Structure formats: structure tokens, C-alpha cells
CSV table of C-alpha atoms in Angstrom, one decimal:
chain,number,residue,atom,x,y,z
A,1,MET,CA,-127.3,135.7,-6.3
A,2,ASN,CA,-125.5,134.1,-3.3
A,3,ASN,CA,-126.5,130.6,-2.1
A,4,ASN,CA,-123.8,130.2,0.6
A,5,PRO,CA,-125.5,130.8,4.0
A,6,ARG,CA,-122.2,131.6,5.8
A,7,GLN,CA,-121.2,134.1,3.1
A,8,VAL,CA,-124.5,135.8,3.4
A,9,ALA,CA,-124.2,135.9,7.1
A,10,PHE,CA,-120.7,137.3,6.8
A,11,LEU,CA,-121.8,140.1,4.5
A,12,ALA,CA,-124.7,141.0,6.8
A,13,LEU,CA,-122.5,141.0,9.9
A,14,ARG,CA,-119.9,143.1,8.0
A,15,ASP,CA,-122.6,145.7,7.2
A,16,ILE,CA,-123.9,145.7,10.8
A,17,ASN,CA,-120.4,146.2,12.2
A,18,ARG,CA,-119.2,148.8,9.7
A,19,ARG,CA,-122.3,150.9,9.3
A,20,GLY,CA,-124.1,150.3,12.6
A,21,GLY,CA,-127.2,149.2,10.9
A,22,LEU,CA,-130.1,147.5,12.7
A,23,ALA,CA,-129.5,143.7,12.6
A,24,ASP,CA,-133.0,142.8,11.5
A,25,VAL,CA,-133.1,145.4,8.7
A,26,VAL,CA,-129.6,144.5,7.4
A,27,LEU,CA,-130.3,140.8,7.5
A,28,ASP,CA,-133.6,141.2,5.7
A,29,GLN,CA,-131.9,143.1,2.9
A,30,TRP,CA,-129.2,140.4,2.4
A,31,LEU,CA,-131.7,137.6,2.5
A,32,ARG,CA,-133.8,139.3,-0.2
A,33,GLU,CA,-130.7,139.6,-2.4
A,34,SER,CA,-129.7,135.9,-1.8
A,35,ASP,CA,-130.8,132.7,-3.4
A,36,LEU,CA,-130.9,130.6,-0.2
A,37,SER,CA,-133.1,127.6,0.4
A,38,ASP,CA,-135.4,127.7,3.5
A,39,ILE,CA,-133.0,125.6,5.6
A,40,ASN,CA,-130.1,127.9,4.6
A,41,ARG,CA,-132.1,131.0,5.3
A,42,ARG,CA,-132.6,129.7,8.8
A,43,LEU,CA,-128.9,129.0,9.2
A,44,THR,CA,-128.0,132.5,8.0
A,45,THR,CA,-130.5,134.0,10.4
A,46,GLU,CA,-129.2,131.9,13.3
A,47,LEU,CA,-125.6,132.9,12.6
A,48,VAL,CA,-126.3,136.6,12.2
A,49,TYR,CA,-128.5,137.0,15.3
A,50,GLY,CA,-126.3,134.6,17.3
A,51,CYS,CA,-123.0,136.4,16.5
A,52,VAL,CA,-124.6,139.8,17.3
A,53,ARG,CA,-126.1,138.5,20.5
A,54,ARG,CA,-123.0,136.6,21.7
A,55,ARG,CA,-120.5,139.3,20.7
A,56,ARG,CA,-118.9,139.7,24.1
A,57,SER,CA,-118.6,136.0,24.7
A,58,LEU,CA,-117.0,135.5,21.3
A,59,ASP,CA,-114.7,138.4,21.8
A,60,SER,CA,-113.5,136.9,25.1
A,61,LEU,CA,-112.3,133.8,23.3
A,62,ILE,CA,-110.4,135.9,20.7
A,63,ASP,CA,-108.9,138.0,23.5
A,64,TYR,CA,-107.5,134.9,25.2
A,65,LEU,CA,-106.4,132.9,22.2
A,66,ALA,CA,-105.1,135.5,19.7
A,67,PRO,CA,-101.9,137.6,20.0
A,68,LYS,CA,-104.1,140.8,19.6
A,69,LYS,CA,-107.3,141.6,21.4
A,70,SER,CA,-110.5,141.3,19.5
A,71,HIS,CA,-110.9,145.1,18.9
A,72,GLN,CA,-107.4,145.2,17.4
A,73,GLN,CA,-108.2,142.5,14.8
A,74,HIS,CA,-108.9,143.2,11.2
A,75,PRO,CA,-112.7,143.8,11.4
A,76,ASP,CA,-113.5,141.2,8.7
A,77,ILE,CA,-111.3,138.6,10.4
A,78,ARG,CA,-112.9,139.3,13.7
A,79,THR,CA,-116.3,138.7,12.1
A,80,ILE,CA,-115.1,135.4,10.5
A,81,LEU,CA,-113.8,134.3,13.9
A,82,HIS,CA,-117.1,135.1,15.5
A,83,LEU,CA,-118.8,132.9,12.9
A,84,GLY,CA,-116.4,130.1,13.5
A,85,PHE,CA,-116.6,130.2,17.3
A,86,TYR,CA,-120.3,130.6,17.3
A,87,GLN,CA,-120.8,127.4,15.3
A,88,ILE,CA,-118.3,125.5,17.5
A,89,CYS,CA,-119.8,126.8,20.8
A,90,TYR,CA,-123.5,127.2,20.2
A,91,LEU,CA,-124.5,125.1,17.1
A,92,ASN,CA,-124.4,121.4,18.0
A,93,GLN,CA,-125.7,120.5,14.6
A,94,VAL,CA,-122.5,121.8,12.9
A,95,PRO,CA,-119.5,119.5,13.2
A,96,ASN,CA,-116.4,121.3,14.6
A,97,SER,CA,-114.4,120.4,11.5
A,98,ALA,CA,-117.0,122.0,9.3
A,99,ALA,CA,-117.0,125.1,11.4
A,100,VAL,CA,-113.3,125.5,11.0
A,101,ASP,CA,-113.1,124.6,7.3
A,102,THR,CA,-116.0,126.9,6.3
A,103,SER,CA,-114.4,129.8,8.3
A,104,VAL,CA,-111.2,129.3,6.4
A,105,GLU,CA,-113.1,129.2,3.1
A,106,LEU,CA,-114.7,132.6,4.1
A,107,VAL,CA,-111.2,134.0,4.5
A,108,ARG,CA,-110.2,132.9,1.0
A,109,HIS,CA,-113.5,133.8,-0.7
A,110,ASN,CA,-113.3,137.4,0.6
A,111,LYS,CA,-109.7,137.9,-0.6
A,112,LEU,CA,-108.1,137.7,2.9
A,113,THR,CA,-106.0,134.6,2.1
A,114,HIS,CA,-103.0,135.7,4.1
A,115,PHE,CA,-105.1,135.3,7.2
A,116,SER,CA,-106.0,131.7,6.4
A,117,GLY,CA,-103.4,130.1,8.7
A,118,PHE,CA,-104.3,132.5,11.5
A,119,VAL,CA,-108.0,131.7,11.5
A,120,ASN,CA,-107.4,128.0,11.1
A,121,GLY,CA,-104.8,128.1,14.0
A,122,ILE,CA,-107.0,130.0,16.4
A,123,LEU,CA,-110.0,127.9,15.9
A,124,ARG,CA,-108.0,124.6,16.1
A,125,GLN,CA,-106.2,125.9,19.2
A,126,TYR,CA,-109.6,126.2,21.0
A,127,LEU,CA,-110.6,122.7,19.9
A,128,ARG,CA,-107.3,121.3,21.2
A,129,GLU,CA,-107.8,122.9,24.6
A,130,LEU,CA,-111.4,121.6,24.5
A,131,GLU,CA,-110.2,118.0,23.9
A,132,LYS,CA,-107.6,118.3,26.8
A,133,CYS,CA,-110.1,119.5,29.4
A,134,THR,CA,-112.1,117.2,31.7
A,135,ILE,CA,-115.4,117.9,33.3
A,136,GLU,CA,-113.6,118.4,36.7
A,137,THR,CA,-111.2,121.0,35.4
A,138,ALA,CA,-113.2,122.8,32.7
A,139,ASN,CA,-114.3,126.3,33.0
A,140,SER,CA,-117.6,126.9,31.3
A,141,PHE,CA,-120.1,129.6,30.7
A,142,ASN,CA,-123.6,128.6,29.9
A,143,SER,CA,-122.5,125.1,29.1
A,144,VAL,CA,-119.8,126.4,26.7
A,145,PHE,CA,-116.1,125.6,27.5
A,146,THR,CA,-113.9,128.5,28.0
A,147,PRO,CA,-110.1,128.0,28.3
A,148,PHE,CA,-109.6,131.0,30.6
A,149,LYS,CA,-110.5,131.7,34.2
A,150,LEU,CA,-113.7,133.7,34.5
A,151,PRO,CA,-113.7,136.9,36.7
A,152,GLN,CA,-115.0,136.5,40.3
A,153,ASN,CA,-116.9,139.8,40.1
A,154,PRO,CA,-120.5,138.6,39.2
A,155,ARG,CA,-121.1,141.7,37.0
A,156,GLU,CA,-118.1,140.9,34.7
A,157,ARG,CA,-118.5,137.1,35.0
A,158,LEU,CA,-122.1,137.1,33.9
A,159,GLY,CA,-121.4,139.7,31.3
A,160,ILE,CA,-118.9,137.4,29.6
A,161,ILE,CA,-121.0,134.2,30.2
A,162,TYR,CA,-124.2,135.6,28.8
A,163,SER,CA,-122.9,138.4,26.6
A,164,PHE,CA,-124.4,141.6,28.0
A,165,PRO,CA,-122.8,144.9,28.9
A,166,ASP,CA,-121.7,145.4,32.5
A,167,TRP,CA,-124.1,148.2,33.3
A,168,LEU,CA,-127.1,146.1,32.3
A,169,ILE,CA,-126.0,143.1,34.3
A,170,GLN,CA,-125.5,145.4,37.3
A,171,PHE,CA,-129.0,146.8,36.9
A,172,TRP,CA,-130.5,143.3,36.9
A,173,LEU,CA,-128.3,142.2,39.9
A,174,ASP,CA,-129.4,145.2,41.9
A,175,THR,CA,-133.1,144.6,40.9
A,176,LEU,CA,-133.4,140.9,40.9
A,177,GLY,CA,-130.4,139.3,42.6
A,178,LEU,CA,-128.0,136.7,41.2
A,179,ALA,CA,-130.2,133.7,40.6
A,180,GLU,CA,-133.0,135.6,38.8
A,181,THR,CA,-130.4,137.6,36.7
A,182,GLU,CA,-129.0,134.4,35.4
A,183,GLN,CA,-132.6,133.2,34.6
A,184,LEU,CA,-133.3,136.4,32.8
A,185,CYS,CA,-130.0,136.3,30.8
A,186,THR,CA,-130.8,132.7,29.8
A,187,TRP,CA,-134.3,133.7,28.6
A,188,PHE,CA,-133.0,136.6,26.6
A,189,ASN,CA,-130.5,134.4,24.8
A,190,GLN,CA,-133.0,132.0,23.5
A,191,SER,CA,-134.8,132.3,20.1
A,192,PRO,CA,-138.1,134.1,20.4
A,193,ALA,CA,-141.4,132.4,20.2
A,194,ILE,CA,-144.0,133.4,17.6
A,195,ASP,CA,-147.3,134.4,19.1
A,196,LEU,CA,-150.5,135.0,17.1
A,197,ARG,CA,-153.5,137.2,17.8
A,198,ILE,CA,-156.6,135.9,16.2
A,199,ASN,CA,-158.9,138.3,14.4
A,200,PRO,CA,-162.4,137.5,15.7
A,201,LEU,CA,-164.0,139.5,12.9
A,202,GLN,CA,-162.7,137.0,10.3
A,203,THR,CA,-162.4,133.7,12.0
A,204,THR,CA,-162.2,131.8,15.3
A,205,LEU,CA,-159.3,130.6,17.4
A,206,GLU,CA,-160.5,127.0,17.0
A,207,ASN,CA,-160.5,127.3,13.2
A,208,VAL,CA,-157.0,128.7,13.1
A,209,GLU,CA,-155.8,126.1,15.5
A,210,SER,CA,-157.3,123.3,13.4
A,211,GLU,CA,-155.8,124.7,10.2
A,212,PHE,CA,-152.3,124.9,11.6
A,213,GLN,CA,-152.5,121.4,13.1
A,214,SER,CA,-153.7,120.0,9.8
A,215,ARG,CA,-150.5,121.5,8.2
A,216,GLY,CA,-148.3,119.7,10.9
A,217,ILE,CA,-147.5,123.0,12.6
A,218,SER,CA,-147.2,122.8,16.4
A,219,VAL,CA,-149.5,125.3,18.1
A,220,SER,CA,-150.6,125.9,21.6
A,221,ARG,CA,-153.1,128.2,23.4
A,222,ILE,CA,-151.7,131.0,25.6
A,223,SER,CA,-153.0,131.0,29.1
A,224,GLY,CA,-155.2,134.0,29.9
A,225,LEU,CA,-155.4,135.3,26.3
A,226,PRO,CA,-158.7,134.3,24.7
A,227,LEU,CA,-157.4,134.9,21.2
A,228,GLY,CA,-153.7,134.0,21.6
A,229,LEU,CA,-151.8,131.1,20.0
A,230,ARG,CA,-148.1,130.3,20.2
A,231,LEU,CA,-146.3,128.5,17.4
A,232,THR,CA,-143.3,126.3,18.0
A,233,GLY,CA,-140.8,124.6,15.8
A,234,SER,CA,-140.1,125.3,12.1
A,235,ILE,CA,-142.9,127.2,10.4
A,236,GLY,CA,-141.4,128.4,7.1
A,237,SER,CA,-142.5,131.7,5.5
A,238,ILE,CA,-145.0,133.7,7.5
A,239,GLN,CA,-146.9,134.7,4.4
A,240,ASN,CA,-147.4,131.1,3.5
A,241,LEU,CA,-149.1,130.1,6.7
A,242,PRO,CA,-152.9,129.4,6.6
A,243,GLY,CA,-155.1,132.4,7.0
A,244,TYR,CA,-152.4,135.1,6.4
A,245,ASP,CA,-154.0,136.5,3.2
A,246,GLN,CA,-157.5,136.2,4.6
A,247,GLY,CA,-156.6,138.3,7.6
A,248,TRP,CA,-157.3,135.6,10.2
A,249,TRP,CA,-154.4,136.6,12.5
A,250,SER,CA,-151.6,138.9,13.3
A,251,ILE,CA,-148.2,138.2,14.8
A,252,GLN,CA,-148.1,139.9,18.2
A,253,ASP,CA,-146.3,138.8,21.4
A,254,SER,CA,-148.5,138.0,24.4
A,255,SER,CA,-147.3,141.0,26.4
A,256,ALA,CA,-148.3,143.4,23.6
A,257,GLN,CA,-151.7,141.8,23.4
A,258,TRP,CA,-152.3,142.5,27.1
A,259,VAL,CA,-151.8,146.3,26.5
A,260,SER,CA,-155.0,146.6,24.4
A,261,TYR,CA,-157.0,144.6,26.9
A,262,LEU,CA,-155.9,147.0,29.6
A,263,LEU,CA,-157.0,149.9,27.4
A,264,ASP,CA,-160.4,148.1,27.1
A,265,PRO,CA,-161.8,150.0,24.1
A,266,GLN,CA,-165.5,149.8,23.5
A,267,PRO,CA,-167.6,150.0,20.2
A,268,GLY,CA,-168.5,153.5,19.1
A,269,GLU,CA,-165.6,155.2,21.0
A,270,THR,CA,-162.9,157.5,19.6
A,271,ILE,CA,-159.5,156.1,20.4
A,272,ILE,CA,-156.1,157.6,19.7
A,273,ASP,CA,-153.0,155.5,19.2
A,274,THR,CA,-150.2,158.1,19.3
A,275,CYS,CA,-147.1,156.1,18.4
A,276,ALA,CA,-148.9,153.6,16.3
A,277,ALA,CA,-146.5,152.1,13.7
A,278,PRO,CA,-146.2,149.3,12.7
A,279,GLY,CA,-149.8,148.9,13.9
A,280,GLY,CA,-150.1,145.8,16.0
A,281,LYS,CA,-151.9,147.5,18.8
A,282,THR,CA,-153.8,149.7,16.4
A,283,THR,CA,-155.4,146.8,14.6
A,284,HIS,CA,-156.0,145.0,17.9
A,285,ILE,CA,-158.0,148.0,19.2
A,286,ALA,CA,-160.0,148.1,16.0
A,287,GLU,CA,-160.8,144.4,16.4
A,288,LEU,CA,-161.8,144.9,20.1
A,289,ILE,CA,-164.3,147.6,19.1
A,290,GLN,CA,-165.7,145.3,16.4
A,291,ASP,CA,-164.5,147.8,13.8
A,292,GLN,CA,-167.3,150.2,15.1
A,293,GLY,CA,-165.9,153.6,16.1
A,294,GLN,CA,-162.8,155.4,15.0
A,295,VAL,CA,-159.2,154.7,15.8
A,296,LEU,CA,-156.8,157.6,15.0
A,297,ALA,CA,-153.4,156.1,14.4
A,298,PHE,CA,-150.5,158.7,14.5
A,299,ASP,CA,-146.9,158.2,13.8
A,300,SER,CA,-144.1,160.8,13.1
A,301,MET,CA,-142.5,158.7,10.4
A,302,LYS,CA,-144.6,158.6,7.2
A,303,SER,CA,-142.6,155.6,5.9
A,304,ARG,CA,-143.8,153.5,8.9
A,305,LEU,CA,-147.4,154.4,8.4
A,306,LYS,CA,-147.5,152.2,5.2
A,307,LYS,CA,-147.2,149.2,7.5
A,308,ILE,CA,-150.3,150.2,9.4
A,309,LYS,CA,-152.2,150.6,6.1
A,310,GLN,CA,-151.0,147.2,4.9
A,311,ASN,CA,-152.0,145.5,8.2
A,312,SER,CA,-155.4,147.1,8.4
A,313,THR,CA,-156.1,146.2,4.8
A,314,ARG,CA,-155.1,142.6,5.2
A,315,LEU,CA,-157.2,142.3,8.4
A,316,GLN,CA,-160.2,144.0,6.6
A,317,LEU,CA,-160.5,146.8,9.2
A,318,ASN,CA,-162.2,150.0,8.2
A,319,SER,CA,-162.3,152.0,11.5
A,320,ILE,CA,-158.6,153.0,11.4
A,321,GLN,CA,-157.7,156.5,10.2
A,322,ILE,CA,-154.0,156.8,9.6
A,323,LYS,CA,-152.4,160.2,10.2
A,324,ALA,CA,-148.8,161.5,10.0
A,325,GLY,CA,-147.9,163.6,13.0
A,326,ASP,CA,-145.6,164.0,15.9
A,327,ALA,CA,-147.5,163.0,19.1
A,328,ARG,CA,-145.8,166.0,20.9
A,329,LYS,CA,-147.4,168.4,18.4
A,330,LEU,CA,-151.0,167.2,18.0
A,331,GLU,CA,-153.3,170.2,17.3
A,332,GLY,CA,-157.1,170.1,16.9
A,333,TYR,CA,-157.5,166.9,19.0
A,334,PHE,CA,-158.1,168.6,22.4
A,335,GLU,CA,-160.2,166.3,24.7
A,336,ILE,CA,-161.7,164.3,21.8
A,337,ALA,CA,-160.5,160.8,22.8
A,338,ASP,CA,-162.4,158.4,25.0
A,339,ARG,CA,-159.2,156.4,25.3
A,340,LEU,CA,-155.6,157.0,24.3
A,341,LEU,CA,-152.7,154.6,24.0
A,342,LEU,CA,-149.2,155.9,24.4
A,343,ASP,CA,-147.0,153.0,23.4
A,344,ALA,CA,-143.9,155.1,24.0
A,345,PRO,CA,-140.6,154.9,22.1
A,346,CYS,CA,-138.2,153.1,24.5
A,347,SER,CA,-134.9,151.2,24.9
A,348,GLY,CA,-136.7,147.9,24.3
A,349,LEU,CA,-134.8,146.2,27.2
A,350,GLY,CA,-137.7,143.8,27.6
A,351,THR,CA,-137.3,142.4,24.1
A,352,LEU,CA,-133.6,141.7,23.9
A,353,HIS,CA,-134.2,138.2,22.5
A,354,ARG,CA,-136.0,139.7,19.5
A,355,ARG,CA,-133.6,142.6,19.0
A,356,ALA,CA,-130.2,141.0,19.0
A,357,ASP,CA,-128.3,144.3,18.8
A,358,ALA,CA,-130.4,146.3,21.4
A,359,ARG,CA,-128.1,145.2,24.3
A,360,TRP,CA,-125.2,147.0,22.6
A,361,ARG,CA,-127.1,150.1,21.4
A,362,HIS,CA,-128.2,151.5,24.8
A,363,ASP,CA,-126.5,152.9,27.9
A,364,PRO,CA,-127.6,154.9,30.9
A,365,LYS,CA,-127.1,158.2,29.1
A,366,ASN,CA,-129.3,157.0,26.2
A,367,ILE,CA,-132.0,155.9,28.7
A,368,GLN,CA,-132.0,159.3,30.3
A,369,ASP,CA,-132.6,160.9,27.0
A,370,LEU,CA,-135.4,158.5,26.2
A,371,SER,CA,-137.1,159.2,29.6
A,372,GLN,CA,-137.2,162.9,28.8
A,373,LEU,CA,-138.9,162.1,25.4
A,374,GLN,CA,-141.3,159.8,27.1
A,375,LEU,CA,-142.4,162.3,29.7
A,376,GLU,CA,-142.8,165.0,27.1
A,377,LEU,CA,-145.0,162.6,25.1
A,378,LEU,CA,-147.1,161.9,28.2
A,379,GLU,CA,-147.4,165.6,29.0
A,380,THR,CA,-148.7,166.5,25.5
A,381,THR,CA,-150.9,163.5,24.7
A,382,GLN,CA,-152.9,163.7,27.9
A,383,ASN,CA,-154.5,166.8,26.6
A,384,CYS,CA,-156.3,164.7,23.9
A,385,VAL,CA,-158.3,162.7,26.5
A,386,LYS,CA,-161.8,163.7,27.5
A,387,PRO,CA,-162.6,164.2,31.2
A,388,GLY,CA,-163.5,160.7,32.4
A,389,GLY,CA,-161.5,159.1,29.7
A,390,CYS,CA,-158.4,157.0,30.1
A,391,LEU,CA,-154.8,156.8,28.9
A,392,VAL,CA,-152.6,153.7,28.9
A,393,TYR,CA,-148.9,154.3,29.0
A,394,ALA,CA,-146.9,151.2,27.9
A,395,THR,CA,-143.3,150.4,27.0
A,396,CYS,CA,-141.4,147.2,26.1
A,397,THR,CA,-138.6,148.1,28.5
A,398,LEU,CA,-138.0,147.1,32.1
A,399,HIS,CA,-136.0,150.1,33.2
A,400,PRO,CA,-137.8,152.1,36.0
A,401,GLN,CA,-136.4,155.4,34.6
A,402,GLU,CA,-138.6,154.8,31.5
A,403,ASN,CA,-141.5,153.5,33.4
A,404,GLU,CA,-142.3,154.0,37.1
A,405,THR,CA,-140.3,157.2,37.4
A,406,ILE,CA,-142.2,158.7,34.4
A,407,ILE,CA,-145.6,157.9,35.9
A,408,GLN,CA,-144.7,159.1,39.4
A,409,LYS,CA,-143.4,162.4,38.1
A,410,PHE,CA,-146.4,162.9,35.8
A,411,LEU,CA,-149.0,162.2,38.6
A,412,SER,CA,-147.1,164.5,41.0
A,413,GLN,CA,-147.7,167.4,38.5
A,414,HIS,CA,-151.3,166.5,37.4
A,415,SER,CA,-153.7,166.0,40.3
A,416,ASN,CA,-156.6,165.4,37.8
A,417,TRP,CA,-155.1,162.1,36.8
A,418,LYS,CA,-154.8,158.9,38.8
A,419,ILE,CA,-153.9,155.2,38.3
A,420,GLN,CA,-156.8,152.8,37.8
A,421,THR,CA,-155.8,149.3,39.0
A,422,PRO,CA,-157.1,146.6,36.7
A,423,PRO,CA,-159.9,144.4,38.0
A,424,GLU,CA,-159.2,141.1,39.7
A,425,SER,CA,-160.5,139.3,36.6
A,426,PHE,CA,-157.6,140.8,34.6
A,427,GLY,CA,-155.2,138.1,33.6
A,428,LEU,CA,-152.1,139.8,34.9
A,429,THR,CA,-151.4,140.8,38.6
A,430,PRO,CA,-150.5,144.4,39.1
A,431,GLU,CA,-148.0,145.7,41.6
A,432,SER,CA,-149.1,147.5,44.7
A,433,GLU,CA,-149.0,150.9,42.9
A,434,GLY,CA,-151.4,149.7,40.3
A,435,TRP,CA,-149.1,149.3,37.3
A,436,ILE,CA,-148.2,146.0,35.6
A,437,LYS,CA,-144.6,144.9,35.0
A,438,ILE,CA,-143.9,141.7,33.1
A,439,TRP,CA,-140.6,140.0,33.7
A,440,PRO,CA,-139.9,137.6,30.8
A,441,HIS,CA,-138.3,134.8,32.9
A,442,ARG,CA,-141.2,134.8,35.3
A,443,GLN,CA,-144.1,134.9,32.8
A,444,ASN,CA,-142.5,133.6,29.6
A,445,MET,CA,-143.3,136.6,27.4
A,446,ASP,CA,-141.7,139.8,26.4
A,447,GLY,CA,-140.8,142.3,29.1
A,448,PHE,CA,-143.4,145.0,29.3
A,449,PHE,CA,-144.6,147.9,31.5
A,450,MET,CA,-148.2,149.1,31.3
A,451,VAL,CA,-150.4,151.4,33.4
A,452,LYS,CA,-153.9,152.7,33.0
A,453,LEU,CA,-154.5,156.4,34.0
A,454,ILE,CA,-158.0,158.0,34.5
A,455,LYS,CA,-158.6,161.7,33.9
A,456,ASN,CA,-161.0,163.3,36.4
């Protein structure tokens, strides 16, 4: 068992870089195999997500300071330099000397001793340049000193400063302008908040709030959400929080909670959730109908259906029927649903703070492929809705090709469907077309798109 947080972080990053694994999945595997204290687990998590998130910024330092560009470095040495630079640049609680010394220790521990002098030299060269600079002469990105001149082109400059690919920066610049793009980048580079959705069938918001406060856990109510609480600060293991085993609450970001409120399910109805795993919205729907009716939860991956079962059992919900099936091939469900939720697979470009590696996994071609899948899902699942019923299309991406374009194309081909604008009492303001688009830096929650369609 490994109890060195930086070594565990190195091993996780090495797997992510070599095998292309999802950062959260790989990190979870290594944490389970380690013997880290809670404080060291938090450090390992910060290092892994931070290095993945800040990859471009960290590579830019290597490109300037080292004889070889970052992509030409030995991959393990590149990873160790990322860890060293991340601690120096972004972790104020770690002394610079400790960041250097522990990085050199990683080199030796992983049998790369002949690189010890190189790693030590590069990190100390950065620190020497940092010491020589003055506030008047220093270049900086996002309050971090950089010894080289940043590009004038805003796309490249912001890409280096905030560590995003050029194409994504350009999309935001075209959509939002310079000032808001910087605000959005800053928002996506912060650690995500933890939002809870209270299960009203088992407890009350006031009871959960009181229990958390009695444990010294900082908690605040979320404006507009009657059953939403936000946790801040250190909370420890989720499973050890009060009310977890009793099914008092679920972890669900504010934006995702709004989706089920837009769907507005009613007791006694038949509701289909077509891409249901891991079941956050499925269980919310069951709670909103007071567990009276039936919620058919479909997902194409049987392994992911286990999570829905676990969640529904913990929350003591009985109205959910879990079914394995591709939402594009549902048979026997023609016009049976009063309401249908299509939480479509997407690029996740509204949740980049939660998915550290998502910014590097997607590109315009990939988004084009996803949009084709999304339209196909919408075309097939609409057949499951009764006349007079509704369908909510939702994604956690901000790209119009996955959102507005899909809806406009679908409506142009289906005259029996139309957008239903939410009532004025709804807690989010729709755009003129009737759909809702949440920008994280404006509303302080995950980026989301959602629209309610009515079938005539």
C-alpha cells in the first residue's frame, strides 16, 4: 500500500497519460489501492486534477525552460515536472523548496535517477527567474509568473493562461467576448462545489441543514431551489456525512436539479428517462411524483444501471423500473409516456471544472459526431410520448451544435411538436426562443441547456 500522496498522483497521471483513461476513474482506482490519510487523499486529488486541468500552462513552462519541448520529454519526466510546477505555481500551501525536493525524490523513486539533475535544474531555474522579477516587469497568467512573453493573439494567450485548447477559447470569444471568456475560464479552473438535493420523502431541508451544521460542516441554501443545499470547505468522505445511509439526500448540481423541475412530473404518471445512468435525474423524478406512478429508466450500458439501482435503494424509492436498452431502439413503448426526459450524451463542455480531462478529449469533429447521435436519439424517443405529453431535451454542454441547432432542426421536421416556454414563476429565465441556457460564470452552477417540447 502506498502512503506517499505525490507518488500516488504520479502513478495516476502516468496511467491517464499512457492509456488515455478518464481522470476520475483512474484516480479512484489508485486511491482505493493506496493507504493515504484524508488530508493526503485531498492532496493527491488536487495534484491529479490540477495537472490534468493545467496541462497546457505547465507544458508552456517546460517549452521555455527546457532544451526540448514538452512533447519531446520522457513522458514520466514530463509528468514529474508537471507535478513540480503545479505545486510551485498553484499550491500556496506547499513551500517551493518542498515542491522541488519531492519532485526529485519522485525521479529517484521511479528509477529515473539520471534525470535528477535535469528536474532539479529546471525547477530551480524557474524559481531563480521568479526571484529576479519585479511586479513592474513580470509577465503573469492568472496570477502565476511566467518567464516568457505571452502571445498577443487573445486565443493563444488565453489558451496558455487558462489552459484550454485554442478552438474552445475561440468559440467562447466569438460567443461571449473577451471579458466574459476570461470569467468563464476562471470559473472552470476552480474546484467544483458540492450541491445536495434533499429527498422530501425521507426528511426535510431544515433537518439536513441542522445536522450538517451540528457537525461543523458549512452549508448554505441555493437560491430558487426549494430542496437544494450547497456544501463548502472540507467535508471528508461523502458516505460518512449525516443522512447518507438513510437516503436523506443525493449529490446533484443545481443545474441538473432544474431539469427535473422543468419536466414537472406529476403523481400517477408514466415517465421515461431514456439515458438514465447514473440516476440522479431518475431518482429526482421519482421523488417529485411522491414515488407514485412509474419511472422507466433506460440505459444502454448494463454496468451503469447498477448505480441507478444502488441510488434508488438508498433513497427508498419503489416507482423506478430499471431497463437495459438503447434509447434509439426502444420497441413496445409507442406513445405510453406522459413525460420523457432525454438527458442526451454530450461533450460536457458545461462541466469542465468537474471533468478535468474533458477539455482535451473533445474537438469540433467529435462534437459534430455527438450532434448526429443527439438528433437520432431525439427522433426515436419522441415516438414514446403520448399526444399532449411533453419531452425535455437537456445537455450539460454549451455548444449550440449540440443544443439549439438540434432543436431547430427537429422542430422544422416535426410540425406536431413545439417549444413550451416555462412559466414566469420558474426560477430560471428562458431565452427568447423558449429554451434555457445556463452559463456557469453568470449563474454559479454547471453549464446546461434544457428545453421543454409539447406534442400536439
